[in-house]
mmCIF file of C-alpha atoms in Angstrom:
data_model
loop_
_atom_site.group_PDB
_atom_site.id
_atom_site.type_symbol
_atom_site.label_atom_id
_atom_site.label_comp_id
_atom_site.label_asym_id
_atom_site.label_seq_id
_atom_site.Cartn_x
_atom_site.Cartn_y
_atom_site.Cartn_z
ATOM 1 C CA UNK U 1360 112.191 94.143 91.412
ATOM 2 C CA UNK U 1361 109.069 93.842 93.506
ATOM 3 C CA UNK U 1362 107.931 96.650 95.488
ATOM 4 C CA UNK U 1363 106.689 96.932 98.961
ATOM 5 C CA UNK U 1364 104.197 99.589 100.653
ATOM 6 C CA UNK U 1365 106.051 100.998 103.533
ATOM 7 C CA UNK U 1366 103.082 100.433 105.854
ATOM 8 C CA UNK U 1367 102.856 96.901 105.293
ATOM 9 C CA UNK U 1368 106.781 96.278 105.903
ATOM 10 C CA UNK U 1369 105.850 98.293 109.349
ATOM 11 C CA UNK U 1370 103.233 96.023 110.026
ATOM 12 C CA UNK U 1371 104.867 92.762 108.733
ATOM 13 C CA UNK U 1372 108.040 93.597 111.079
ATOM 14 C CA UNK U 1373 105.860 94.487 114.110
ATOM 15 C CA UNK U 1374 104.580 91.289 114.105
ATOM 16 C CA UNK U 1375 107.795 89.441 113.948
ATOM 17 C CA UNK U 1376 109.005 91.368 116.843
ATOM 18 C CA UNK U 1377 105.518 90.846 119.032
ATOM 19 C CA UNK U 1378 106.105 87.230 118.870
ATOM 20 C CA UNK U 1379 109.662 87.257 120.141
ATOM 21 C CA UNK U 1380 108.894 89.854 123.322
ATOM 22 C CA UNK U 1381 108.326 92.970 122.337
ATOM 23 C CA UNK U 1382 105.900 94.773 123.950
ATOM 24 C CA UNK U 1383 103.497 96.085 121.159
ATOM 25 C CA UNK U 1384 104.744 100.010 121.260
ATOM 26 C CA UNK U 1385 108.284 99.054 120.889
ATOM 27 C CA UNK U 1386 107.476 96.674 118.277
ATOM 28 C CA UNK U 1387 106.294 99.272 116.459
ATOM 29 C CA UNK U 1388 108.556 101.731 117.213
ATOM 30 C CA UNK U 1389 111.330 99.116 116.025
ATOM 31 C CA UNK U 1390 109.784 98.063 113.062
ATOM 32 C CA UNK U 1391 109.531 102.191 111.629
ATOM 33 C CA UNK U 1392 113.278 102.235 112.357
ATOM 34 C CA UNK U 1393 113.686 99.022 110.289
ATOM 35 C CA UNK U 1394 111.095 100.353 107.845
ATOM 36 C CA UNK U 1395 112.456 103.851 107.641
ATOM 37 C CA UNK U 1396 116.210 102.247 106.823
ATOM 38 C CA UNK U 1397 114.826 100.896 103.772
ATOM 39 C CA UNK U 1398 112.449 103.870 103.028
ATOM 40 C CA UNK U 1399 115.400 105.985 102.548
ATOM 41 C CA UNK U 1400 117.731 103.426 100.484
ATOM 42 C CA UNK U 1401 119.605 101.870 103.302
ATOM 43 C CA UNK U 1402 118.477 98.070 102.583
ATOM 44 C CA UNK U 1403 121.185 96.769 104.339
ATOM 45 C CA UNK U 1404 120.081 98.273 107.413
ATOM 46 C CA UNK U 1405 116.591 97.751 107.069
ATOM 47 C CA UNK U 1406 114.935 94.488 105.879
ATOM 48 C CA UNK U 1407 118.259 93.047 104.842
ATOM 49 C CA UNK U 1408 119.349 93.288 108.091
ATOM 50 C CA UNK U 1409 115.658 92.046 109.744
ATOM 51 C CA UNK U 1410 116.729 88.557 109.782
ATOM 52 C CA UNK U 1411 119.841 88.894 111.989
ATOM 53 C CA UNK U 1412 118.442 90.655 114.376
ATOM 54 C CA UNK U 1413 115.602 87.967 115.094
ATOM 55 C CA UNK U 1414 118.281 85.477 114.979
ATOM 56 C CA UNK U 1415 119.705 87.232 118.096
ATOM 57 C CA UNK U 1416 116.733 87.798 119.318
ATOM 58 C CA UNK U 1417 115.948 83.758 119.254
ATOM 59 C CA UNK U 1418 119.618 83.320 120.585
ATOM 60 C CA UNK U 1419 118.759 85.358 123.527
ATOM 61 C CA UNK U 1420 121.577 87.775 122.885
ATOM 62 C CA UNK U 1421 118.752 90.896 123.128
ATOM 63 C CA UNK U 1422 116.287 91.387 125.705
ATOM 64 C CA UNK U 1423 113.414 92.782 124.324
ATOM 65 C CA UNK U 1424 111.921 94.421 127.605
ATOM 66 C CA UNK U 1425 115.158 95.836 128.901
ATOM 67 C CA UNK U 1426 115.742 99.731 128.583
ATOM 68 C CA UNK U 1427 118.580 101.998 128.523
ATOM 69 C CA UNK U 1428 118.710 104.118 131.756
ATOM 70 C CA UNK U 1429 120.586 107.075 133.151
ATOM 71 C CA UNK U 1430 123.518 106.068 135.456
ATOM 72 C CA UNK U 1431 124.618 109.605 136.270
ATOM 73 C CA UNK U 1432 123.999 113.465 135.107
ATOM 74 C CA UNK U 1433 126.446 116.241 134.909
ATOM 75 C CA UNK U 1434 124.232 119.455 133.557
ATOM 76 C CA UNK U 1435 123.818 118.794 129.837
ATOM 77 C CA UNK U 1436 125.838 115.510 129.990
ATOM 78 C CA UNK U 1437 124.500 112.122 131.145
ATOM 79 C CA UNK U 1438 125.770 108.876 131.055
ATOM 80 C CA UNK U 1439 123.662 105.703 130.102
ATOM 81 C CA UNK U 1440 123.717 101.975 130.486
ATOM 82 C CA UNK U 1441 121.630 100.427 127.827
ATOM 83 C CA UNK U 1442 121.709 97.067 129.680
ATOM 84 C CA UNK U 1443 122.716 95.018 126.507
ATOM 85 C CA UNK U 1444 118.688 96.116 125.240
ATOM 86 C CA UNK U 1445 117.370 96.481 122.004
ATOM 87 C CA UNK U 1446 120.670 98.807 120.474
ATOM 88 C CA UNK U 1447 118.134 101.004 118.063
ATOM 89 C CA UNK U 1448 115.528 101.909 120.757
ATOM 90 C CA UNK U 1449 117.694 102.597 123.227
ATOM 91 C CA UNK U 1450 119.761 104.790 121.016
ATOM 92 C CA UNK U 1451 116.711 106.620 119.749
ATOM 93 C CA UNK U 1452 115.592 107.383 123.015
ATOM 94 C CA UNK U 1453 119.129 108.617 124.244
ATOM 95 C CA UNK U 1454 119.378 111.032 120.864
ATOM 96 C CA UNK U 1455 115.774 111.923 122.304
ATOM 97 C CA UNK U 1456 117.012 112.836 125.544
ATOM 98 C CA UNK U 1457 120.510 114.705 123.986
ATOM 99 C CA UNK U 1458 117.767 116.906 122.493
ATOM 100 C CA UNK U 1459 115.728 117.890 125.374
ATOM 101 C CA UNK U 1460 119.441 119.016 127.278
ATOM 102 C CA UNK U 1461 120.629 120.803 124.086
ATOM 103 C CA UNK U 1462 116.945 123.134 124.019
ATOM 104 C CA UNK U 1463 117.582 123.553 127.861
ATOM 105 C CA UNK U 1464 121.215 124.079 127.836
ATOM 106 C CA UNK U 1465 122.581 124.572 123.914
ATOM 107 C CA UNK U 1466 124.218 121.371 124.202
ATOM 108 C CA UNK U 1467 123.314 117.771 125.203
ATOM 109 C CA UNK U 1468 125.435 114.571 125.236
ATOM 110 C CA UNK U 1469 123.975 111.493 126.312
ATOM 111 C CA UNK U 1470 127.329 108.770 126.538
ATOM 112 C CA UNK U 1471 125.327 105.174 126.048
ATOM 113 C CA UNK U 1472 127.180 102.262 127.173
ATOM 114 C CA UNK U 1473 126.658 98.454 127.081
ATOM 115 C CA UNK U 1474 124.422 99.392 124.459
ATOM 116 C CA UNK U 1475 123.823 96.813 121.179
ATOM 117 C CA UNK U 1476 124.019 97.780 117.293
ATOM 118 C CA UNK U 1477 121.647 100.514 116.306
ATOM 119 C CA UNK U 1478 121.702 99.454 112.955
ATOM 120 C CA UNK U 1479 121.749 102.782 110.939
ATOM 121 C CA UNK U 1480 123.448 105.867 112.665
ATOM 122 C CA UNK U 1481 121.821 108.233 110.267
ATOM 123 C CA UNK U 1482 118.701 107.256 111.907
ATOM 124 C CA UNK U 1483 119.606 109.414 114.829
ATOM 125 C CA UNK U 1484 121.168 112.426 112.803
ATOM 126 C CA UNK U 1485 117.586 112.326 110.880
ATOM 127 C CA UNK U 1486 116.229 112.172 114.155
ATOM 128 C CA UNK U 1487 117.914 115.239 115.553
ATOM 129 C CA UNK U 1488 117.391 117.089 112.489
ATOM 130 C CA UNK U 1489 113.603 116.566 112.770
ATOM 131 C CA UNK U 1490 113.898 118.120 116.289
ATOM 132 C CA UNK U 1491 115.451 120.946 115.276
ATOM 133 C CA UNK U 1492 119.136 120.254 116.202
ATOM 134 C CA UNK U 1493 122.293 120.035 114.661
ATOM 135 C CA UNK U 1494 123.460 115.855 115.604
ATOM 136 C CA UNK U 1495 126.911 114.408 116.335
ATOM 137 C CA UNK U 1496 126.589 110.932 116.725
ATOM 138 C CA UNK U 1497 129.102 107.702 116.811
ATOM 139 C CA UNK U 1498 129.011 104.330 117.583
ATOM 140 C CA UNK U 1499 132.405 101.543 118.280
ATOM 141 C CA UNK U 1500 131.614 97.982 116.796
ATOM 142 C CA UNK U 1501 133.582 94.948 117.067
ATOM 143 C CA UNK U 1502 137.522 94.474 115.982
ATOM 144 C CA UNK U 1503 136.469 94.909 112.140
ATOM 145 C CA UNK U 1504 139.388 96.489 110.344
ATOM 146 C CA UNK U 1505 142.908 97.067 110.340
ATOM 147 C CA UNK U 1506 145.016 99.405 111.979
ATOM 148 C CA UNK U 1507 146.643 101.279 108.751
ATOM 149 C CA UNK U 1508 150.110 99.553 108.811
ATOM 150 C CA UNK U 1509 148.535 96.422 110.734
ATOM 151 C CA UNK U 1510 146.947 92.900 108.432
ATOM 152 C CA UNK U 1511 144.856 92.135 111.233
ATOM 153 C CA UNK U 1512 141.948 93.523 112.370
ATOM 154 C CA UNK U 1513 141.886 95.365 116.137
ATOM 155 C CA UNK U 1514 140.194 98.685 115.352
ATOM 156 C CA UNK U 1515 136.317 99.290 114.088
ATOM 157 C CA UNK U 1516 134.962 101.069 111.604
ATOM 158 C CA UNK U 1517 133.141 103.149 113.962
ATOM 159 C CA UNK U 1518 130.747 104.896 111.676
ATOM 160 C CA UNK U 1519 129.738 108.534 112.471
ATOM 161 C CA UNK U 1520 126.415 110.657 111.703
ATOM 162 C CA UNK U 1521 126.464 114.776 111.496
ATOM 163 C CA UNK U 1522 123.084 116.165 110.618
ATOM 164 C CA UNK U 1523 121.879 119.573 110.115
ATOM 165 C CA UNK U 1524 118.613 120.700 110.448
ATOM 166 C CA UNK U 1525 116.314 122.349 107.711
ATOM 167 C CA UNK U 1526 112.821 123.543 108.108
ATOM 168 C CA UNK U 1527 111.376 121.976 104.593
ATOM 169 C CA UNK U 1528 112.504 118.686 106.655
ATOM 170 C CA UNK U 1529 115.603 117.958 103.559
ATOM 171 C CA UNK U 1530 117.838 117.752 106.642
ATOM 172 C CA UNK U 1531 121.792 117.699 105.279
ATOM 173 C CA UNK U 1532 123.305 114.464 107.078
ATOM 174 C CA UNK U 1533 126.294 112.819 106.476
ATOM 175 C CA UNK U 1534 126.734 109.028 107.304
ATOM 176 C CA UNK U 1535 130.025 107.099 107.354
ATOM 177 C CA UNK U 1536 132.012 104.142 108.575
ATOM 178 C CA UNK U 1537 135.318 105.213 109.081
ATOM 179 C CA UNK U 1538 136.108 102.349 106.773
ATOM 180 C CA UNK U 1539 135.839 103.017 102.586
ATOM 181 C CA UNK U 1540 132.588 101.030 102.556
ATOM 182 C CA UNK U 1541 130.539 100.045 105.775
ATOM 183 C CA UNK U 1542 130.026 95.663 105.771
ATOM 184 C CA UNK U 1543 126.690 96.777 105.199
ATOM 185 C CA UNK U 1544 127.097 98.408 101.464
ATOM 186 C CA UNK U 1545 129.811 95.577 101.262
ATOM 187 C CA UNK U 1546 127.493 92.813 101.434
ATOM 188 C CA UNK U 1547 124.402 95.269 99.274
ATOM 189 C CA UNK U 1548 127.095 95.318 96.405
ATOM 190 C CA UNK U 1549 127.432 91.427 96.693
ATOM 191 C CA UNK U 1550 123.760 90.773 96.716
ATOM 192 C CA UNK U 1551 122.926 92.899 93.897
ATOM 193 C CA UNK U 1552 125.783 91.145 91.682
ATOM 194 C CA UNK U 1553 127.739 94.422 91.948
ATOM 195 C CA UNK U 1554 131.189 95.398 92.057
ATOM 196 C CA UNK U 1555 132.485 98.696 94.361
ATOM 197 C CA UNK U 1556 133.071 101.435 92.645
ATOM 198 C CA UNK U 1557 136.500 102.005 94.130
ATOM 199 C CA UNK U 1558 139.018 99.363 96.205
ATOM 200 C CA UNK U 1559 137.477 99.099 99.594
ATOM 201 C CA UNK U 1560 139.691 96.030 101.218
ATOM 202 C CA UNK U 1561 141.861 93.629 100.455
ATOM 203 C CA UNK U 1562 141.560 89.836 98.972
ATOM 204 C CA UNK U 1563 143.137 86.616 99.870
ATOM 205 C CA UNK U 1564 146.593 87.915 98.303
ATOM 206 C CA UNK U 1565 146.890 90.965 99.635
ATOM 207 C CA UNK U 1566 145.714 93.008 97.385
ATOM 208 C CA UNK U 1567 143.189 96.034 96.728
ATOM 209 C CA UNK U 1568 139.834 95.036 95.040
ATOM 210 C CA UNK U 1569 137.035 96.128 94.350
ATOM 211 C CA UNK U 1570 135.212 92.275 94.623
ATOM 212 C CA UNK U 1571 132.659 92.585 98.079
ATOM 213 C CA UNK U 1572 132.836 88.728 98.106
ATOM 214 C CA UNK U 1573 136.282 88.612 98.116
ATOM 215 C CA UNK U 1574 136.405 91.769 100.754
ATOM 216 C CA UNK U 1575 134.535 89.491 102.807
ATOM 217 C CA UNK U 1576 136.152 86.057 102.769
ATOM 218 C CA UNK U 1577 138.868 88.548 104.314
ATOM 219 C CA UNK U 1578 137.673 91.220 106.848
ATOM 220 C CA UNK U 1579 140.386 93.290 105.326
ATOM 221 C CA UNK U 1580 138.344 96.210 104.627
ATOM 222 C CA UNK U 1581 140.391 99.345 104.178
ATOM 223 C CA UNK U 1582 140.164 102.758 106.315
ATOM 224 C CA UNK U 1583 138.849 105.429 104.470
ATOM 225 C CA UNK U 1584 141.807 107.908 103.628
ATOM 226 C CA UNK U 1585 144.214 105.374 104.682
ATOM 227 C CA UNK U 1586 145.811 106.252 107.894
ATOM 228 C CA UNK U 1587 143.537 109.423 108.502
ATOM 229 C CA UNK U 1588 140.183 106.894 108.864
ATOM 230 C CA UNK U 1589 142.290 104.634 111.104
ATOM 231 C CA UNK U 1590 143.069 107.291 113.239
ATOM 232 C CA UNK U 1591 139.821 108.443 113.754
ATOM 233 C CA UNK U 1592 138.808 105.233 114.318
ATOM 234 C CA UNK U 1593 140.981 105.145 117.460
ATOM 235 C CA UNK U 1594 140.396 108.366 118.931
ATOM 236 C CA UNK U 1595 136.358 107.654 118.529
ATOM 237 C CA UNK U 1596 136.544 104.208 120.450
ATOM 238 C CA UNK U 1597 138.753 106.369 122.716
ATOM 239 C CA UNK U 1598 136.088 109.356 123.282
ATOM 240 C CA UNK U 1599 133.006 107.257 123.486
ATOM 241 C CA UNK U 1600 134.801 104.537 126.533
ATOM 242 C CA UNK U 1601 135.816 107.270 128.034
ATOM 243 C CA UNK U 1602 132.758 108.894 128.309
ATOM 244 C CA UNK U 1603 130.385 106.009 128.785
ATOM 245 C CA UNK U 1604 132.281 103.977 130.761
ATOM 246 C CA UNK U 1605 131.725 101.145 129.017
ATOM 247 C CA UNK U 1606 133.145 99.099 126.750
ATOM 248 C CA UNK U 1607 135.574 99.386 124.103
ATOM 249 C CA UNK U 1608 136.314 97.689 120.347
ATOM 250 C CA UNK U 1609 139.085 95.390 122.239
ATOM 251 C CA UNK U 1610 136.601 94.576 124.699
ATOM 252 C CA UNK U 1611 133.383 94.200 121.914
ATOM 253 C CA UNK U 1612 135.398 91.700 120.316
ATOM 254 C CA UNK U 1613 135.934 89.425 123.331
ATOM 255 C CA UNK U 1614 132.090 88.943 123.552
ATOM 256 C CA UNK U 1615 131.451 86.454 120.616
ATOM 257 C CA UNK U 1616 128.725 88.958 119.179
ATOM 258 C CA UNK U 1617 128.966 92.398 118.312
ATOM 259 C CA UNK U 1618 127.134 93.578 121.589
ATOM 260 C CA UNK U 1619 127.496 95.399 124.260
ATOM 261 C CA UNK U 1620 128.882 98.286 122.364
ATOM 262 C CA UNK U 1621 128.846 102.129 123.109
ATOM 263 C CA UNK U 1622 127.746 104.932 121.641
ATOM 264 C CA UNK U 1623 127.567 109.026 121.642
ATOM 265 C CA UNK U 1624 124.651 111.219 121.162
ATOM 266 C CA UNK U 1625 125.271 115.050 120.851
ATOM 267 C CA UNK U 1626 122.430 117.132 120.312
ATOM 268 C CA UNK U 1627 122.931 120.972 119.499
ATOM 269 C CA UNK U 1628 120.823 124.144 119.584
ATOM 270 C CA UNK U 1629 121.111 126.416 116.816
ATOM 271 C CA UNK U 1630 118.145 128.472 117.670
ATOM 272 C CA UNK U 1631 120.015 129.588 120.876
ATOM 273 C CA UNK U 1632 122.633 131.570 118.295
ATOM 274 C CA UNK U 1633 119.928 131.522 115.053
ATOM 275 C CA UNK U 1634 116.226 131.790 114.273
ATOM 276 C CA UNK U 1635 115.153 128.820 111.913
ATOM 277 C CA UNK U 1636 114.669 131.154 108.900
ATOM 278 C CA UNK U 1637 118.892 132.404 109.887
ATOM 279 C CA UNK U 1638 119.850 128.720 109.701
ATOM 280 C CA UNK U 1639 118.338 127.871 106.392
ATOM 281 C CA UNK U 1640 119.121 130.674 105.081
ATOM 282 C CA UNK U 1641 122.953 130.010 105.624
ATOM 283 C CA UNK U 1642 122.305 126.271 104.891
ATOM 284 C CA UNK U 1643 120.479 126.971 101.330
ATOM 285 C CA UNK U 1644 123.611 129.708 100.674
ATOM 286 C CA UNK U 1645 126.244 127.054 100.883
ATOM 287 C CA UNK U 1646 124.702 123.945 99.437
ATOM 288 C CA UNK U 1647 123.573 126.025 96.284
ATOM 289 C CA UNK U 1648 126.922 126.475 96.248
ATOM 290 C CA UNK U 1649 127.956 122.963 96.540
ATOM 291 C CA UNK U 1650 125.384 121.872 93.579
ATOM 292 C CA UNK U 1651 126.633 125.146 91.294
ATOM 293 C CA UNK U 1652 129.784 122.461 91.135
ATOM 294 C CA UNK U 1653 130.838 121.730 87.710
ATOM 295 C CA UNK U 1654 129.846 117.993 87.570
ATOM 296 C CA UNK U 1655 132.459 115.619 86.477
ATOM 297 C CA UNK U 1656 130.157 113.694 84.066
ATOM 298 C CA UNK U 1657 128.818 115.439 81.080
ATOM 299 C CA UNK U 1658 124.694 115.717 82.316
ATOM 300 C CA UNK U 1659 125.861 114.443 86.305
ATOM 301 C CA UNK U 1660 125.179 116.147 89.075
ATOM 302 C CA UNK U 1661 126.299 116.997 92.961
ATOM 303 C CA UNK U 1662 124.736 115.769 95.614
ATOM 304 C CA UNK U 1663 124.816 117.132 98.899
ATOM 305 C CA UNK U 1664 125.083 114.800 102.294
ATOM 306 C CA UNK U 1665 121.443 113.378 102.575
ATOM 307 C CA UNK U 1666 120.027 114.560 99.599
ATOM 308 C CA UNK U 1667 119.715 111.041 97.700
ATOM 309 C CA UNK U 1668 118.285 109.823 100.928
ATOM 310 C CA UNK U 1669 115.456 112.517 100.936
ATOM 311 C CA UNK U 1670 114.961 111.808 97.049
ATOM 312 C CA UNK U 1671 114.832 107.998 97.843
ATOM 313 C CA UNK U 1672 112.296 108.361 100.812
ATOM 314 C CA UNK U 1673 109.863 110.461 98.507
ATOM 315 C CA UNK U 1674 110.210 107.516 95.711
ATOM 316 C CA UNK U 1675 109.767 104.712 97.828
ATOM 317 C CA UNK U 1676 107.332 106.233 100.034
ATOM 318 C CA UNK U 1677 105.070 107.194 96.740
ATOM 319 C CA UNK U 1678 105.930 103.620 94.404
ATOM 320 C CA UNK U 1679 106.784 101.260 97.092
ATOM 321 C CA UNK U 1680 110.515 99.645 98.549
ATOM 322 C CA UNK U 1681 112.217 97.642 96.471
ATOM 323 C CA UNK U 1682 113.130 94.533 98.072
ATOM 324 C CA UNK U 1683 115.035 91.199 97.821
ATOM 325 C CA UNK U 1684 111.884 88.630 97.260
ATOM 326 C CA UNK U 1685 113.714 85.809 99.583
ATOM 327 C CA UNK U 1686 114.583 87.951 102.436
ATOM 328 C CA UNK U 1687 111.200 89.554 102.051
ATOM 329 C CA UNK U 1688 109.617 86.230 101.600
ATOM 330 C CA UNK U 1689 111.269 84.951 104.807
ATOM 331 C CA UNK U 1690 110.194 87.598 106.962
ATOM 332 C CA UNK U 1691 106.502 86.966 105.840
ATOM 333 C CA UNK U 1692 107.476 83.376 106.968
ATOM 334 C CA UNK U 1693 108.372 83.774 110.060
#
């Protein structure tokens, strides 16, 4: 598979976005959160997903030069409109500003409505982590998945990020659709020929599979632990309208696109209760104990949340990302 220096997929992306209205700081700033995606073994997020979001960029469904602002402030909580702008910016800078309230106050939440897709979540647990803070973060999508119980679809799979911070920067953060498997690793399995490696929807009959194509001629994509995934899909959508005052699934799925969605940053302090050297120290004491696990395959071994990630950003970041040669090819075409 050919390889790609993570500087020139920074660049290449940059330049895409410069000729469709960025300004050339946020072009760059959007093209390392593109970049970074793949870095750390998230191509569906990152250059597999570069193409769609020029397409909505060309559709006029994202203003480029719009930002998210602050609508009202409660003490460590705020509330944002991101003005239907450019979803992973404005979510980057509202997990910024969650930060700054949690070193003042121990806790920040920043509630960002009207927002658009951020593409991947874990970029803001990351994000956190590298600030110091423990991250809570969720987003609401469109009507993508079933109630359990229900064949058609009226919740989302509403994925959630929970970081924790360590000093040697090999942050532990966990990233999940409430759904088995995100669309995004749905559609990576169908690319790469591959099937899941447990049911995550249903086909045309009804049925479990383990077939991505077939998951997706459906939309029947099933809620991770069954009932318990769909009802924590509902109570997220829930929190985060409440909060933000914006806009829920139901409403998401009226718009045509996914847009216009909402999202909740939560930043946390641990210095106020810990010194850094505390924290990994009670981090390093529990995850040794995770990976002292008895692997189920003979040679295997345990990973903890992130820890792939961190392995796959040193790889790439040393030999190169691995990409798919036509989407690659059509970027450098555009």
């Amino acid at each position: 598979m050919k390889r790609v220096a993570y500087e020139e997929m920074v660049n290449e992306f940059a330049r895409v976005l410069a000729a469709r209205g960025f300004s050339a700081e946020d072009a760059r700033a959007a093209a390392e959160i593109f970049a970074q995606n793949s870095l750390a073994g998230v191509y569906s997020h990152g250059l597999n997903r570069f193409p769609r979001l020029v397409s909505y960029l060309e559709k006029g469904v994202i203003d480029p030069k719009v930002r998210a602002s602050c609508v009202q402030s409660f003490g460590n909580m705020e509330r944002w409109d991101g003005h239907r702008g450019f979803g992973p910016l404005n979510a980057q800078r509202a997990m910024s500003r969650a930060c700054e309230l949690a070193k003042a106050h121990g806790i920040g939440l920043v509630a960002l409505g009207n927002n658009n897709h951020w593409m991947r979540g874990g970029t803001y647990g990351w994000q956190a982590a590298e600030e110091g803070c423990i991250g809570i973060c969720w987003t609401n999508t469109m009507p993508n998945m079933p109630a359990w119980g229900a064949k058609d679809c009226r919740i989302g799979n509403n994925p959630i990020v929970m970081a924790i911070p360590r000093s040697n920067g090999e942050h532990v953060v966990v990233d999940c659709a409430v759904s088995q498997f995100s669309y995004g690793k749905i559609e990576s399995h169908r690319l790469s020929g591959q099937q899941l490696p447990v049911p995550g929807g249903y086909n045309q009959d009804g049925e479990l599979t383990t077939d991505p194509g077939q998951i997706e001629q459906t939309w029947r994509v099933l809620p991770m632990g069954y009932w318990k995934g769909s009802g924590l899909s509902i109570l997220m959508d829930l929190m985060a309208t409440i909060l933000s005052g914006g806009n829920s699934v139901a409403d998401v799925g009226s718009f045509g696109d996914e847009v216009g969605v909402t999202q909740i940053m939560i930043a946390i302090d641990p210095a106020k209760f810990n010194t850094a050297e505390e924290t990994d120290a009670i981090a390093q004491r529990i995850l040794e104990d995770v990976k002292a696990s008895e692997p189920v395959a003979e040679g295997g071994e345990v990973f903890y949340p992130g820890e792939r990630s961190y392995k796959s950003m040193q790889d790439n970041m040393q030999n190169g990302i691995p990409v798919v040669e036509e989407i690659w090819n059509s970027v450098l075409n555009m």
